[in-house]
mmCIF file of C-alpha atoms and ligand atoms in Angstrom:
data_model
loop_
_atom_site.group_PDB
_atom_site.id
_atom_site.type_symbol
_atom_site.label_atom_id
_atom_site.label_comp_id
_atom_site.label_asym_id
_atom_site.label_seq_id
_atom_site.Cartn_x
_atom_site.Cartn_y
_atom_site.Cartn_z
ATOM 1 C CA MET A 1 290.863 162.865 162.087
ATOM 2 C CA GLN A 2 287.893 164.045 164.139
ATOM 3 C CA LEU A 3 287.442 167.025 161.829
ATOM 4 C CA LYS A 4 287.140 164.746 158.839
ATOM 5 C CA LEU A 5 284.466 162.809 160.739
ATOM 6 C CA LEU A 6 282.630 166.056 161.452
ATOM 7 C CA TRP A 7 282.847 166.926 157.795
ATOM 8 C CA ASP A 8 281.373 163.530 156.926
ATOM 9 C CA LEU A 9 278.616 164.166 159.460
ATOM 10 C CA GLN A 10 277.830 167.484 157.830
ATOM 11 C CA GLU A 11 277.637 165.782 154.447
ATOM 12 C CA ILE A 12 275.198 163.230 155.886
ATOM 13 C CA ASP A 13 273.139 165.973 157.524
ATOM 14 C CA LEU A 14 272.966 167.968 154.307
ATOM 15 C CA ALA A 15 271.901 164.865 152.424
ATOM 16 C CA LEU A 16 269.274 164.163 155.096
ATOM 17 C CA GLN A 17 267.958 167.680 154.797
ATOM 18 C CA GLY A 18 267.784 167.345 151.024
ATOM 19 C CA ILE A 19 265.891 164.054 151.220
ATOM 20 C CA LYS A 20 263.451 165.477 153.762
ATOM 21 C CA GLU A 21 262.761 168.395 151.450
ATOM 22 C CA ASP A 22 262.293 166.016 148.525
ATOM 23 C CA ILE A 23 259.795 164.008 150.594
ATOM 24 C CA ASP A 24 257.903 167.163 151.565
ATOM 25 C CA ASN A 25 257.827 168.449 147.991
ATOM 26 C CA ALA A 26 257.070 165.156 146.274
ATOM 27 C CA PRO A 27 253.247 165.301 146.569
ATOM 28 C CA LEU A 28 253.038 168.823 145.180
ATOM 29 C CA LYS A 29 255.578 168.101 142.447
ATOM 30 C CA SER A 30 253.778 164.939 141.403
ATOM 31 C CA GLY A 31 250.619 166.886 140.468
ATOM 32 C CA VAL A 32 248.417 164.440 142.382
ATOM 33 C CA GLN A 33 246.530 167.212 144.145
ATOM 34 C CA GLU A 34 245.891 169.087 140.912
ATOM 35 C CA LYS A 35 244.625 165.974 139.172
ATOM 36 C CA ALA A 36 242.410 165.043 142.119
ATOM 37 C CA GLU A 37 240.860 168.504 142.131
ATOM 38 C CA ALA A 38 240.255 168.442 138.381
ATOM 39 C CA LEU A 39 238.657 165.022 138.720
ATOM 40 C CA GLU A 40 236.436 166.249 141.527
ATOM 41 C CA ALA A 41 235.283 169.203 139.426
ATOM 42 C CA LEU A 42 234.563 166.880 136.533
ATOM 43 C CA GLY A 43 232.647 164.564 138.858
ATOM 44 C CA ALA A 44 230.539 167.482 140.093
ATOM 45 C CA GLU A 45 229.805 168.482 136.497
ATOM 46 C CA TRP A 46 228.777 164.919 135.744
ATOM 47 C CA ASP A 47 226.466 164.826 138.791
ATOM 48 C CA ILE A 48 224.678 167.978 137.680
ATOM 49 C CA SER A 49 224.359 166.787 134.085
ATOM 50 C CA ASP A 50 223.073 163.430 135.250
ATOM 51 C CA ALA A 51 220.491 165.020 137.551
ATOM 52 C CA ASN A 52 219.304 167.287 134.714
ATOM 53 C CA LEU A 53 219.007 164.353 132.372
ATOM 54 C CA ARG A 54 216.981 162.334 134.866
ATOM 55 C CA ALA A 55 214.649 165.279 135.442
ATOM 56 C CA ASP A 56 214.120 165.649 131.696
ATOM 57 C CA GLN A 57 213.537 161.915 131.298
ATOM 58 C CA LYS A 58 210.919 162.079 134.024
ATOM 59 C CA GLN A 59 209.259 165.033 132.321
ATOM 60 C CA MET A 60 209.283 163.086 129.071
ATOM 61 C CA ARG A 61 207.448 160.159 130.654
ATOM 62 C CA GLU A 62 204.867 162.557 132.057
ATOM 63 C CA LEU A 63 204.409 164.187 128.662
ATOM 64 C CA GLU A 64 204.000 160.794 127.032
ATOM 65 C CA MET A 65 201.333 159.865 129.553
ATOM 66 C CA LYS A 66 199.530 163.138 129.024
ATOM 67 C CA THR A 67 199.668 162.653 125.265
ATOM 68 C CA GLN A 68 198.289 159.140 125.570
ATOM 69 C CA LYS A 69 195.513 160.385 127.811
ATOM 70 C CA THR A 70 194.596 163.032 125.237
ATOM 71 C CA ILE A 71 194.505 160.387 122.523
ATOM 72 C CA ASP A 72 192.308 158.098 124.632
ATOM 73 C CA THR A 73 189.931 160.875 125.589
ATOM 74 C CA ARG A 74 189.597 161.925 121.956
ATOM 75 C CA LYS A 75 188.899 158.345 120.898
ATOM 76 C CA GLU A 76 186.181 157.950 123.500
ATOM 77 C CA LEU A 77 184.592 161.209 122.512
ATOM 78 C CA TYR A 78 184.753 160.382 118.828
ATOM 79 C CA GLU A 79 183.161 156.999 119.366
ATOM 80 C CA SER A 80 180.353 158.457 121.451
ATOM 81 C CA MET A 81 179.763 161.142 118.795
ATOM 82 C CA TYR A 82 179.595 158.761 115.880
ATOM 83 C CA GLY A 83 178.530 155.629 117.679
ATOM 84 C CA GLY A 84 174.963 155.925 116.490
ATOM 85 C CA LYS A 85 173.606 157.508 119.642
ATOM 86 C CA ASN A 86 171.025 160.160 119.114
ATOM 87 C CA VAL A 87 172.352 163.571 119.936
ATOM 88 C CA ASN A 88 171.143 166.948 118.978
ATOM 89 C CA VAL A 89 173.009 169.299 116.690
ATOM 90 C CA LYS A 90 173.952 171.727 119.403
ATOM 91 C CA GLU A 91 175.462 168.979 121.478
ATOM 92 C CA LEU A 92 177.367 167.676 118.443
ATOM 93 C CA GLU A 93 178.800 171.121 117.788
ATOM 94 C CA GLN A 94 179.930 171.330 121.360
ATOM 95 C CA GLN A 95 181.572 167.925 121.142
ATOM 96 C CA GLN A 96 183.268 168.856 117.887
ATOM 97 C CA ARG A 97 184.825 171.880 119.563
ATOM 98 C CA ARG A 98 186.074 169.645 122.345
ATOM 99 C CA LEU A 99 187.562 167.319 119.719
ATOM 100 C CA ASP A 100 189.378 170.212 118.072
ATOM 101 C CA GLN A 101 190.602 171.316 121.434
ATOM 102 C CA LEU A 102 191.966 167.843 122.173
ATOM 103 C CA ASP A 103 193.688 167.735 118.782
ATOM 104 C CA ALA A 104 195.362 171.077 119.445
ATOM 105 C CA GLU A 105 196.427 169.893 122.867
ATOM 106 C CA ARG A 106 197.891 166.743 121.445
ATOM 107 C CA LYS A 107 199.788 168.668 118.803
ATOM 108 C CA LYS A 108 201.203 170.946 121.482
ATOM 109 C CA LEU A 109 202.247 168.014 123.660
ATOM 110 C CA GLU A 110 203.889 166.266 120.736
ATOM 111 C CA ASP A 111 205.882 169.369 119.845
ATOM 112 C CA LEU A 112 207.058 169.605 123.418
ATOM 113 C CA LEU A 113 207.994 165.943 123.343
ATOM 114 C CA ILE A 114 210.035 166.340 120.160
ATOM 115 C CA ASN A 115 211.990 169.252 121.638
ATOM 116 C CA LEU A 116 212.552 167.401 124.861
ATOM 117 C CA LEU A 117 213.707 164.280 123.054
ATOM 118 C CA GLU A 118 216.268 166.288 121.077
ATOM 119 C CA SER A 119 217.553 167.869 124.259
ATOM 120 C CA ILE A 120 217.777 164.478 125.966
ATOM 121 C CA GLU A 121 219.754 163.035 123.081
ATOM 122 C CA GLU A 122 222.218 165.921 123.244
ATOM 123 C CA GLN A 123 222.549 165.531 126.996
ATOM 124 C CA GLU A 124 223.123 161.804 126.713
ATOM 125 C CA GLU A 125 225.883 162.398 124.197
ATOM 126 C CA ARG A 126 227.515 165.007 126.404
ATOM 127 C CA ILE A 127 227.277 162.771 129.462
ATOM 128 C CA GLY A 128 228.839 159.950 127.476
ATOM 129 C CA ILE A 129 231.821 162.141 126.628
ATOM 130 C CA LEU A 130 232.042 163.350 130.235
ATOM 131 C CA TYR A 131 231.973 159.788 131.457
ATOM 132 C CA GLU A 132 234.822 158.782 129.153
ATOM 133 C CA GLN A 133 236.862 161.731 130.332
ATOM 134 C CA LEU A 134 236.120 160.871 133.955
ATOM 135 C CA LYS A 135 237.375 157.325 133.423
ATOM 136 C CA GLN A 136 240.502 158.582 131.671
ATOM 137 C CA ASP A 137 241.251 161.181 134.338
ATOM 138 C CA GLU A 138 240.627 158.623 137.053
ATOM 139 C CA ASN A 139 243.189 156.330 135.459
ATOM 140 C CA LYS A 140 245.709 159.135 135.100
ATOM 141 C CA LEU A 141 245.260 160.034 138.762
ATOM 142 C CA LYS A 142 245.767 156.417 139.792
ATOM 143 C CA GLN A 143 248.944 156.234 137.731
ATOM 144 C CA THR A 144 250.242 159.471 139.231
ATOM 145 C CA GLU A 145 249.430 158.266 142.747
ATOM 146 C CA ALA A 146 251.230 155.007 142.115
ATOM 147 C CA LYS A 147 254.250 156.878 140.790
ATOM 148 C CA LEU A 148 254.257 159.154 143.821
ATOM 149 C CA ALA A 149 254.002 156.199 146.205
ATOM 150 C CA GLU A 150 256.921 154.557 144.436
ATOM 151 C CA GLU A 151 258.982 157.729 144.639
ATOM 152 C CA LEU A 152 258.170 158.223 148.320
ATOM 153 C CA GLU A 153 259.121 154.657 149.074
ATOM 154 C CA LEU A 154 262.479 155.210 147.401
ATOM 155 C CA LEU A 155 263.052 158.495 149.246
ATOM 156 C CA ASN A 156 262.030 157.000 152.592
ATOM 157 C CA GLY A 157 264.432 154.143 151.968
ATOM 158 C CA LYS A 158 267.247 156.631 151.386
ATOM 159 C CA LEU A 159 266.179 158.561 154.478
ATOM 160 C CA ALA A 160 266.320 155.451 156.648
ATOM 161 C CA GLU A 161 269.715 154.565 155.231
ATOM 162 C CA LEU A 162 271.076 158.031 155.948
ATOM 163 C CA LYS A 163 269.712 157.930 159.484
ATOM 164 C CA VAL A 164 271.607 154.714 160.109
ATOM 165 C CA ARG A 165 274.743 156.224 158.617
ATOM 166 C CA ARG A 166 274.316 159.250 160.849
ATOM 167 C CA ILE A 167 273.989 157.110 163.982
ATOM 168 C CA ASN A 168 277.120 155.197 163.041
ATOM 169 C CA LYS A 169 279.021 158.379 162.266
ATOM 170 C CA THR A 170 278.099 160.149 165.499
ATOM 171 C CA GLY A 171 279.247 157.016 167.343
ATOM 172 C CA GLU A 172 282.738 157.726 166.073
ATOM 173 C CA ILE A 173 282.796 161.350 167.168
ATOM 174 C CA ASP A 174 283.656 162.760 170.524
ATOM 175 C CA SER A 175 280.533 164.019 172.308
ATOM 176 C CA LYS A 176 282.049 167.408 173.142
ATOM 177 C CA LEU A 177 282.816 167.919 169.488
ATOM 178 C CA LEU A 178 279.316 166.839 168.558
ATOM 179 C CA ASN A 179 277.872 169.465 170.869
ATOM 180 C CA LYS A 180 280.048 172.103 169.279
ATOM 181 C CA TYR A 181 278.886 170.928 165.880
ATOM 182 C CA ARG A 182 275.225 171.204 166.917
ATOM 183 C CA ILE A 183 275.639 174.745 168.209
ATOM 184 C CA LEU A 184 277.588 175.835 165.151
ATOM 185 C CA ALA A 185 275.112 174.107 162.830
ATOM 186 C CA GLU A 186 272.259 176.147 164.233
ATOM 187 C CA LYS A 187 274.232 179.318 163.755
ATOM 188 C CA HIS A 188 275.219 178.514 160.186
ATOM 189 C CA GLN A 189 272.006 177.011 158.802
ATOM 190 C CA GLY A 190 273.249 173.438 158.895
ATOM 191 C CA ARG A 191 276.666 174.215 157.411
ATOM 192 C CA PRO A 192 278.964 174.691 160.388
ATOM 193 C CA LEU A 193 282.057 173.434 158.581
ATOM 194 C CA ALA A 194 283.751 175.014 155.613
ATOM 195 C CA ARG A 195 286.285 173.362 153.398
ATOM 196 C CA VAL A 196 289.381 175.354 152.574
ATOM 197 C CA ASP A 197 290.280 175.445 148.902
ATOM 198 C CA ASN A 198 293.228 177.465 147.618
ATOM 199 C CA ASP A 199 293.303 179.330 150.934
ATOM 200 C CA ILE A 200 289.681 180.394 150.489
ATOM 201 C CA CYS A 201 286.928 179.583 152.977
ATOM 202 C CA GLY A 202 284.319 177.459 151.203
ATOM 203 C CA GLY A 203 281.624 178.974 153.407
ATOM 204 C CA CYS A 204 282.056 182.644 152.666
ATOM 205 C CA ARG A 205 284.626 182.743 149.836
ATOM 206 C CA VAL A 206 287.017 184.951 151.811
ATOM 207 C CA PHE A 207 290.795 184.423 151.941
ATOM 208 C CA ILE A 208 292.225 182.774 155.010
ATOM 209 C CA SER A 209 294.817 184.988 156.646
ATOM 210 C CA GLY A 210 298.406 183.849 156.822
ATOM 211 C CA ALA A 211 298.237 183.664 160.598
ATOM 212 C CA LEU A 212 295.398 181.145 160.464
ATOM 213 C CA ARG A 213 296.820 179.182 157.598
ATOM 214 C CA GLY A 214 299.680 177.975 159.734
ATOM 215 C CA HIS A 215 297.290 176.321 162.166
ATOM 216 C CA LEU A 216 295.153 174.732 159.512
ATOM 217 C CA TYR A 217 297.443 171.802 158.956
ATOM 218 C CA ASN A 218 297.630 170.918 162.595
ATOM 219 C CA PRO A 219 294.977 168.233 162.977
ATOM 220 C CA GLU A 220 294.653 168.876 166.699
ATOM 221 C CA THR A 221 293.736 172.542 166.299
ATOM 222 C CA MET A 222 290.329 173.982 165.574
ATOM 223 C CA VAL A 223 290.543 176.915 163.235
ATOM 224 C CA TYR A 224 287.567 179.157 162.586
ATOM 225 C CA CYS A 225 287.127 181.452 159.619
ATOM 226 C CA GLU A 226 287.739 185.006 160.724
ATOM 227 C CA ASN A 227 285.000 186.242 158.441
ATOM 228 C CA CYS A 228 282.063 183.803 158.826
ATOM 229 C CA GLY A 229 283.050 181.871 161.934
ATOM 230 C CA ARG A 230 282.789 178.414 160.381
ATOM 231 C CA LEU A 231 285.073 175.641 161.490
ATOM 232 C CA LEU A 232 287.654 175.230 158.755
ATOM 233 C CA VAL A 233 288.655 171.829 157.453
ATOM 234 C CA ILE A 234 291.136 170.637 154.890
ATOM 235 C CA ILE A 235 289.831 167.720 152.887
ATOM 236 C CA GLU A 236 292.250 166.011 150.573
ATOM 237 C CA ASP A 237 290.612 164.836 147.335
HETATM 238 ZN ZN1 ZN B 1 284.265 181.877 156.074
#
């Protein structure tokens, strides 16, 4: 019956290996990394857009101040020109040119302001959309992370359960046989035992010779496949 126990052990070991692989692959399969990277890129885009917007808003305030200053200066000049003070014609002409200059400056500043305002509005709209997307992507990432954590918890639970089963199983098996199993397992990539089905080795799909077949049904004998070297077992369904 020891062979059957070894077979059970191999089944447990294969299951353990599968669970370990599932645990290793779970983060990549979940898409968490991908989503986190996309979110980071989006965040960087938002940072740049936000910085640009703030710079433009600052420039707008400066332009507004400049415009106001031009308006004030013009008003002062106008009042001094037509405030009843006596000035000569030449001086008046000079002041009029300065007035015209101030008007042109104001017009220029106002045009700049209008353009800047339009650009700011567009940026604000774009940032609003970006922000919404950021929030959405953040939520999706959180959901994916939660799902992954749940899955890992489940897998780790199975892993722990299998480890206990393995300890119990090895307790039933003779230590010499266990050693043999370990050595064979290394040689055969974790599948040291092969089940015989219809006189075919389940490990390499080669027929078992008649000479070996006779020994197979003796539970005290260890029979190895002549082709692949695996320990042959008969498992009744
Ligand atoms: Zn074989």
